[in-house]
Coordinates of C-alpha atoms in Angstrom, one line a residue:
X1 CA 9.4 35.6 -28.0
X2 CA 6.9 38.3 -26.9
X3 CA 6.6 38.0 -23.3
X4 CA 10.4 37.8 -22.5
X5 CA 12.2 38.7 -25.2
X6 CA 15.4 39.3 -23.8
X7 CA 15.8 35.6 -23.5
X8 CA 14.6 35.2 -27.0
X9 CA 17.2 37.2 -27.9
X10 CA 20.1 34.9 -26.1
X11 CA 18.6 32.2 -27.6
X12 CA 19.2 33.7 -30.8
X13 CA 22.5 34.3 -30.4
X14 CA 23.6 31.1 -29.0
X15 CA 22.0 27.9 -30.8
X16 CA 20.5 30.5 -34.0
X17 CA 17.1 31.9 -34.7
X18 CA 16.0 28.5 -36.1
X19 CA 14.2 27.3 -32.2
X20 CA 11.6 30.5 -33.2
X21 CA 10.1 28.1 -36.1
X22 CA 11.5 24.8 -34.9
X23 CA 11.2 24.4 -31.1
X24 CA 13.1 21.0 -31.1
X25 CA 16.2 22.9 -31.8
X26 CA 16.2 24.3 -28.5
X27 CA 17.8 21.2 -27.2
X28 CA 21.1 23.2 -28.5
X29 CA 21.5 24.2 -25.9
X30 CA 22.0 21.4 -23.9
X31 CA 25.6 21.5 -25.4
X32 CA 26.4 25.0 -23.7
X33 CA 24.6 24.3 -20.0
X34 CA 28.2 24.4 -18.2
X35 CA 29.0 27.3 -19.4
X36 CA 29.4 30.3 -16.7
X37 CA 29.1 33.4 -19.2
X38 CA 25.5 31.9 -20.2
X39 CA 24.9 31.4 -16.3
X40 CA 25.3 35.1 -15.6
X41 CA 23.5 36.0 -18.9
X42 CA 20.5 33.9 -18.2
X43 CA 20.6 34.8 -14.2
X44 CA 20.8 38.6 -15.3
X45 CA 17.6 38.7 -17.5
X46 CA 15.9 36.6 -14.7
X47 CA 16.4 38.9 -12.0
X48 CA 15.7 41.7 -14.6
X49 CA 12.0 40.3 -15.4
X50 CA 11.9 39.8 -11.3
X51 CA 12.3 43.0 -11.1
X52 CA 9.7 44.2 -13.4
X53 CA 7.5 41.8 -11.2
X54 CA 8.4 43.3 -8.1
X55 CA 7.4 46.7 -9.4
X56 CA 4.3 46.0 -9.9
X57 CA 3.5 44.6 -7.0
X58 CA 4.5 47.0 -5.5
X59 CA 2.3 49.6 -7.7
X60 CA -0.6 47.0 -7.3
X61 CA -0.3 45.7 -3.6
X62 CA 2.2 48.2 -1.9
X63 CA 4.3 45.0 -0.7
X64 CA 7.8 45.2 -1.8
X65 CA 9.5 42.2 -2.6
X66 CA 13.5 41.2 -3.1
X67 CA 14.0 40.4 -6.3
X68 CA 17.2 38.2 -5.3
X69 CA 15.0 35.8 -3.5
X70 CA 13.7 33.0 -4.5
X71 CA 10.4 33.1 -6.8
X72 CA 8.2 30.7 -6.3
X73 CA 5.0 30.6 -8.1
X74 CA 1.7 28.9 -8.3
X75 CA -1.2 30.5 -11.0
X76 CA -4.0 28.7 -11.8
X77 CA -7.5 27.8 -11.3
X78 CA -8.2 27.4 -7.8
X79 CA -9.3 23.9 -7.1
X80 CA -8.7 21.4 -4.4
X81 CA -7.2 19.5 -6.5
X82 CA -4.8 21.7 -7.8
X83 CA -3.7 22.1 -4.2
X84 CA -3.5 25.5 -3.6
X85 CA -3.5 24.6 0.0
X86 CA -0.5 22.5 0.2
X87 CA 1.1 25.3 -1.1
X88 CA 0.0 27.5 1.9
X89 CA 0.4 25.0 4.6
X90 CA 4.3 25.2 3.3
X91 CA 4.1 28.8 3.6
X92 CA 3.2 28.6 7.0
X93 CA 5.5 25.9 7.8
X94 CA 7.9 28.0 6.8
X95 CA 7.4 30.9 8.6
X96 CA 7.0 28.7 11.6
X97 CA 10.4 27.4 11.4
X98 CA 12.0 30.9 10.4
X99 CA 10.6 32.3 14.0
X100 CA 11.7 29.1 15.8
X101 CA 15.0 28.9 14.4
X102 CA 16.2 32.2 12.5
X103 CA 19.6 31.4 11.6
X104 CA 18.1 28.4 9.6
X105 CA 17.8 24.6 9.8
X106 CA 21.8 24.4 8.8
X107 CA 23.0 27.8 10.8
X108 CA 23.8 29.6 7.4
X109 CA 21.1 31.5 7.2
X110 CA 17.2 31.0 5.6
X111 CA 17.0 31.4 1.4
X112 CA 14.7 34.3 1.0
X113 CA 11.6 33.6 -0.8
X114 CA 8.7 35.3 -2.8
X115 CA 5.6 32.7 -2.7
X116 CA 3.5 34.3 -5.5
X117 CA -0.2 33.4 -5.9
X118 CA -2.9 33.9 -8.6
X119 CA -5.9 32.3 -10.3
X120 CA -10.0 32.7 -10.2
X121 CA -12.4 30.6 -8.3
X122 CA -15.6 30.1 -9.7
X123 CA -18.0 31.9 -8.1
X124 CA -19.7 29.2 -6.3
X125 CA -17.0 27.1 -5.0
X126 CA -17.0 27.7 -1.2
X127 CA -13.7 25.6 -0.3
X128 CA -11.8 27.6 -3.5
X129 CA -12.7 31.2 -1.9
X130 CA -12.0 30.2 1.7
X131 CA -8.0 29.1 0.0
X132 CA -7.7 32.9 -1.4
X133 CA -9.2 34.5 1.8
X134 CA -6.9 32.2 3.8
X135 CA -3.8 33.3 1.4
X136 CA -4.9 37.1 2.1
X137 CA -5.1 36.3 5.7
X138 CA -1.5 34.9 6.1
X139 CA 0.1 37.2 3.6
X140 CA -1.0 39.7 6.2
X141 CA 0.4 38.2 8.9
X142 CA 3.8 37.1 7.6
X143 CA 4.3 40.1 5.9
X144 CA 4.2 42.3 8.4
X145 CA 6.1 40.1 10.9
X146 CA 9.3 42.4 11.6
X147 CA 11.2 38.8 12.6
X148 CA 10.7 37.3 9.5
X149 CA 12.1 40.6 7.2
X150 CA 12.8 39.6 3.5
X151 CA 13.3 36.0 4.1
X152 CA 9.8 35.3 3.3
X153 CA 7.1 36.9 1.8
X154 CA 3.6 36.1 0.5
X155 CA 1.7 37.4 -2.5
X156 CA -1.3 37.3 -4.1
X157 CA -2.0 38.5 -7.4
X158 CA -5.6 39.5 -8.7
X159 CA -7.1 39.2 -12.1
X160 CA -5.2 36.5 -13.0
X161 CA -5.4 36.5 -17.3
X162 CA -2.8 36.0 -20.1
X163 CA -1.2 39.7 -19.7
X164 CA -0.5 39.1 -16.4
X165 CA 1.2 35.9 -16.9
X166 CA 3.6 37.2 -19.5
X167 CA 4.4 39.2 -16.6
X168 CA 4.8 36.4 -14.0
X169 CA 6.0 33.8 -15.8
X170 CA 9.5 35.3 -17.1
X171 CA 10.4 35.9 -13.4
X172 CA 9.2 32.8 -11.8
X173 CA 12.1 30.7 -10.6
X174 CA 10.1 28.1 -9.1
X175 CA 7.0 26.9 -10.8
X176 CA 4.5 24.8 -8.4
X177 CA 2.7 21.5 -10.1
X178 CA 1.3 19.7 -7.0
X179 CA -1.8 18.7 -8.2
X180 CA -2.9 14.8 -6.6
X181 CA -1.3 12.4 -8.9
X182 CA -4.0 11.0 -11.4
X183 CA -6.0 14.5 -11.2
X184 CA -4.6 16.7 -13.6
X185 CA -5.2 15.7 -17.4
X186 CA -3.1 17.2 -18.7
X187 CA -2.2 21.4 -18.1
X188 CA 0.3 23.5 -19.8
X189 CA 1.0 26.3 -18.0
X190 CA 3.9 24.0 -16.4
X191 CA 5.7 23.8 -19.7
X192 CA 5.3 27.5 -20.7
X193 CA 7.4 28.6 -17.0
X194 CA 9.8 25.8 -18.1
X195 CA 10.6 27.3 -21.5
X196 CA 10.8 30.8 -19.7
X197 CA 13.6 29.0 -17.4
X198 CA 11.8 28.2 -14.1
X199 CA 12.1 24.8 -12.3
X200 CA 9.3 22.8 -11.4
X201 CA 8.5 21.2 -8.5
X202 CA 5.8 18.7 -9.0
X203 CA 4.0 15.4 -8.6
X204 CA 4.3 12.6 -10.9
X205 CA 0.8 13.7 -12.8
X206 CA -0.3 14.8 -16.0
X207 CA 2.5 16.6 -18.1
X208 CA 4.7 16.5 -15.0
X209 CA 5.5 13.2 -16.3
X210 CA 6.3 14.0 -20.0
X211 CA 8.3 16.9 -19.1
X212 CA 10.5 15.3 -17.0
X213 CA 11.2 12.2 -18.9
X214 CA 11.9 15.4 -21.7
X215 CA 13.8 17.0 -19.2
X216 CA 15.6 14.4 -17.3
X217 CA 13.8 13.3 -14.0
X218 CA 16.7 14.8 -11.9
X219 CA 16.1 18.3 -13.2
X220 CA 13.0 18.3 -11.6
X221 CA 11.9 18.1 -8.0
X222 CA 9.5 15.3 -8.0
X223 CA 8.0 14.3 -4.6
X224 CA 4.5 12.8 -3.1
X225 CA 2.7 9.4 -3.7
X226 CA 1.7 8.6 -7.0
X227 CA -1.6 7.0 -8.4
X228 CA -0.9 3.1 -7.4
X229 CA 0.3 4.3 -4.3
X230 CA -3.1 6.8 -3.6
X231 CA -5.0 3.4 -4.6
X232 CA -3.4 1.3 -2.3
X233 CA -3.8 4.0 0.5
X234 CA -7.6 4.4 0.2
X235 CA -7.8 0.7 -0.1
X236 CA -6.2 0.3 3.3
X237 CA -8.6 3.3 4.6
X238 CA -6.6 6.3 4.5
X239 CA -7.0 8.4 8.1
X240 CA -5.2 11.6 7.5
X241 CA -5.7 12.6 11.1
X242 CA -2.9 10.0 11.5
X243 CA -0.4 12.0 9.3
X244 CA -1.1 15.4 11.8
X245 CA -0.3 13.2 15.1
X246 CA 3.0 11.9 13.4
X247 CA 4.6 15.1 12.4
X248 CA 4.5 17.8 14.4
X249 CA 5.4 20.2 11.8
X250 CA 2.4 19.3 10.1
X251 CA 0.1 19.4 13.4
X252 CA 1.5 23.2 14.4
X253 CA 0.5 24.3 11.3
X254 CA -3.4 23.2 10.9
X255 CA -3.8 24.5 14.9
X256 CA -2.3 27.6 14.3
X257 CA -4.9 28.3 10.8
X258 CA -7.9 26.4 13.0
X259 CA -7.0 28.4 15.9
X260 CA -7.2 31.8 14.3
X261 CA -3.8 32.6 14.5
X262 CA -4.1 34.1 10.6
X263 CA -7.7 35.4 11.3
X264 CA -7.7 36.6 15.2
X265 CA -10.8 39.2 14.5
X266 CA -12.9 36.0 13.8
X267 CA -11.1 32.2 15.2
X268 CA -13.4 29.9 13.7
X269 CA -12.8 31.0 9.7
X270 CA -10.9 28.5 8.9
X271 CA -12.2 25.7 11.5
X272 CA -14.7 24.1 8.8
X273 CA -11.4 24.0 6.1
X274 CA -9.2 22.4 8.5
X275 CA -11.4 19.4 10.2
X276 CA -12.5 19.3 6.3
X277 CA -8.6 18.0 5.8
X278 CA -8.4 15.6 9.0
X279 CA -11.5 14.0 8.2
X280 CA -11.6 13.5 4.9
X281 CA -8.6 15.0 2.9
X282 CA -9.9 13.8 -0.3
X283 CA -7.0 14.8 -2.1
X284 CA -4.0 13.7 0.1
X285 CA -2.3 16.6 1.0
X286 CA -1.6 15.7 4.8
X287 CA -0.4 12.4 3.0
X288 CA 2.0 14.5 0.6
X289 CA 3.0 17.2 3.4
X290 CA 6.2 15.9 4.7
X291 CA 7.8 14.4 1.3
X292 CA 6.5 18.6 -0.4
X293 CA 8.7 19.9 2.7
X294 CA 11.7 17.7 1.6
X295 CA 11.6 18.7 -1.7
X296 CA 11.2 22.4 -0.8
X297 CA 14.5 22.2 1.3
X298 CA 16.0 20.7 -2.1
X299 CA 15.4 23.8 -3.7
X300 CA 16.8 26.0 -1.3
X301 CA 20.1 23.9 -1.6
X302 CA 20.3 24.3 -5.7
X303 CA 19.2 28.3 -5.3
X304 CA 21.9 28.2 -2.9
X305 CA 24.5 27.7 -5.8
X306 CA 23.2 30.0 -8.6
X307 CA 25.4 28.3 -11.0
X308 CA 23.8 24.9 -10.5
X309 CA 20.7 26.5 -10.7
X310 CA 21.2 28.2 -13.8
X311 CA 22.6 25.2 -15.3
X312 CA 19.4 22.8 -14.6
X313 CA 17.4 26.0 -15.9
X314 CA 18.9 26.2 -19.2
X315 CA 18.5 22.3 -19.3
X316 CA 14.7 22.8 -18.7
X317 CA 14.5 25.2 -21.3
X318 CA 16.5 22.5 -23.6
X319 CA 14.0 20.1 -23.0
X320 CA 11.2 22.1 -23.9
X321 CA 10.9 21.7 -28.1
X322 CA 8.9 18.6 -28.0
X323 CA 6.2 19.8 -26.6
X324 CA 5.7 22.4 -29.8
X325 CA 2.2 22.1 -31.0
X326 CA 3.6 21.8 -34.6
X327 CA 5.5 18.7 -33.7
X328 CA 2.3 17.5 -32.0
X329 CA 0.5 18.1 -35.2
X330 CA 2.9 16.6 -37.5
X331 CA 2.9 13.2 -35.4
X332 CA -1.5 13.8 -35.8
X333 CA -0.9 13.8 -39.8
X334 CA 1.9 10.9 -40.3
X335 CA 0.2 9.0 -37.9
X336 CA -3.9 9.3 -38.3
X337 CA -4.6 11.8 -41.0
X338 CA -2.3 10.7 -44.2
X339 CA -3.6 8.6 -46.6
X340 CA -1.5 5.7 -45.7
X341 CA -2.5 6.3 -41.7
X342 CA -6.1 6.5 -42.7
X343 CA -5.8 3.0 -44.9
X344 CA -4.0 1.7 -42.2
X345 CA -7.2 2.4 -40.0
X346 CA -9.6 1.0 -42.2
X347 CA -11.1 4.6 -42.3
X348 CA -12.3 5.2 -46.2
X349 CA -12.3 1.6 -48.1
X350 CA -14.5 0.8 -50.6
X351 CA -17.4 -1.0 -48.7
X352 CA -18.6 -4.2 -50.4
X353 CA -20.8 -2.8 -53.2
X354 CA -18.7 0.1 -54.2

């Protein structure tokens, strides 16, 4: 309601002002997903608050951004675990295959994308401020490449806090929630770019899970091993080394960051970071690499059809009510503070010599 209001507002005039104090009532809108006029009014406030984003980056950074490509965001802490370095190793992936093959892996062209960045790492965490530098580094290069244009740009935002996300979340079309599976207790920054109609591509972890049995698991673009499958892999002795040698999409990349090829004025910056991952890779992201890709190039197929898109946005907004703090607190009081839950417990009896 205050950070994109516009959308408030077509909420309000299409399932009633009732969502603002019950959120379960935005599953209303469910009944209306199919319909095209609410495409075009939801797609038009989207690329109006993607606008509004690409102004100030421009203002901030002086890298101008198309507000019809894709938006695809990822703001949070950075942590390994968070995987803030998948997200890059895609980036370059992407750029890779964009100079090998310019017309695009099905010859009708690349869907332009806006890969935002932002979050604070602590102030001792080595591995967390080499991931920024490195995101500096190839936003440099990629965004400066004349070959690559508009079909692919690289941004990072700083002084990540909540203004700025009011800001960034209302135009994100993609929101990114690859942490490991069985890392991430439980965040809720995924739910709040849902609500503001962004999809979410995500591992089965923490809320992911919740919000896409909410959602419907085929509104969101789930992908990478989850937690029995990580178990099983360390208990066979997981060598990610082996994951580089069998893809050489995956290989191209690490050389080309161990190399230097996004730091030339100093090769070895990122040598440490990238023997780090084919040694040790403690959270799997050379494991998750090719099945992140695969989801990725589902994306660009739904952006491709901005109709289907808008219609598995709306439903992610639809699915968003039950995770309302006041339903959460309701279930807390019928179910562990009422009197009944609390004699139910045991909590509060008369002892023996009352």
């Amino acid at each position: 309601a205050q950070a994109n209001p516009v959308l408030a507002d077509l909420l309000d005039r299409r399932i009633g002002t009732g969502w603002r104090r019950d959120l379960m009532l935005l599953s209303g809108l469910r009944e209306q997903h199919l319909d095209p006029a609410l495409h075009q009014e939801f797609l038009s406030i989207k690329r109006a608050n993607k606008e509004r984003l690409a102004q100030r980056i421009r203002s901030e950074l002086g890298i101008v951004v198309d507000p019809s490509s894709l938006f695809d965001v990822q703001v949070k802490r950075i942590h390994e675990y968070k995987r803030q370095l998948l997200n890059l190793l895609h980036v370059v992936a992407r750029y890779q295959a964009i100079l090998a093959n310019p017309k695009g892996p099905d010859g009708q062209g690349w869907v332009a994308r806006t890969v935002i960045l932002a979050g604070k790492a602590a102030s001792a965490y080595l591995v967390a401020k080499q991931i920024v530098h490195l995101a500096h580094d190839i936003a440099r290069v990629i965004n400066s490449d004349p070959r690559v244009g508009d079909r692919l740009k690289l941004v990072f935002l700083p002084n990540y806090g909540v203004s700025l996300a009011e800001l960034i979340m209302p135009a994100t079309d993609l929101s990114e929630q690859i942490s490991t599976a069985g890392t991430e207790a439980s965040g809720t920054g995924n739910m709040k770019f849902a609500m503001n109609g962004a999809l979410t591509i995500g591992t089965w972890d923490g809320a992911n899970i919740e919000m896409a049995q909410a959602i419907g698991a085929d509104d969101v673009f789930i992908f990478g091993q989850r937690v029995e499958q990580l178990e099983q892999l360390r208990a066979l002795g997981y060598d990610p080394r082996l994951y580089s040698e069998q893809d050489p999409r995956l290989s191209q990349v690490l050389e080309t960051i161990s190399a230097g090829g996004f730091s030339p004025g100093e090769p070895a910056r990122y040598r440490e970071l990238i023997s780090g991952l084919l040694q040790r890779d403690r959270y799997f992201l050379l494991a998750d690499f090719a099945d992140y890709l695969g989801a990725q190039a589902r994306v660009d197929e739904l952006y491709a059809d901005s109709s289907a898109w808008a219609g598995c946005a709306l439903r992610n907004i639809a699915g968003m009510g039950y995770f309302s703090v006041d339903r959460s607190v309701a279930e807390y009081q019928a179910q562990i503070w009422s009197p009944a839950a609390l004699l139910r417990s045991g909590i509060n009896r008369p002892g023996p010599h009352a």
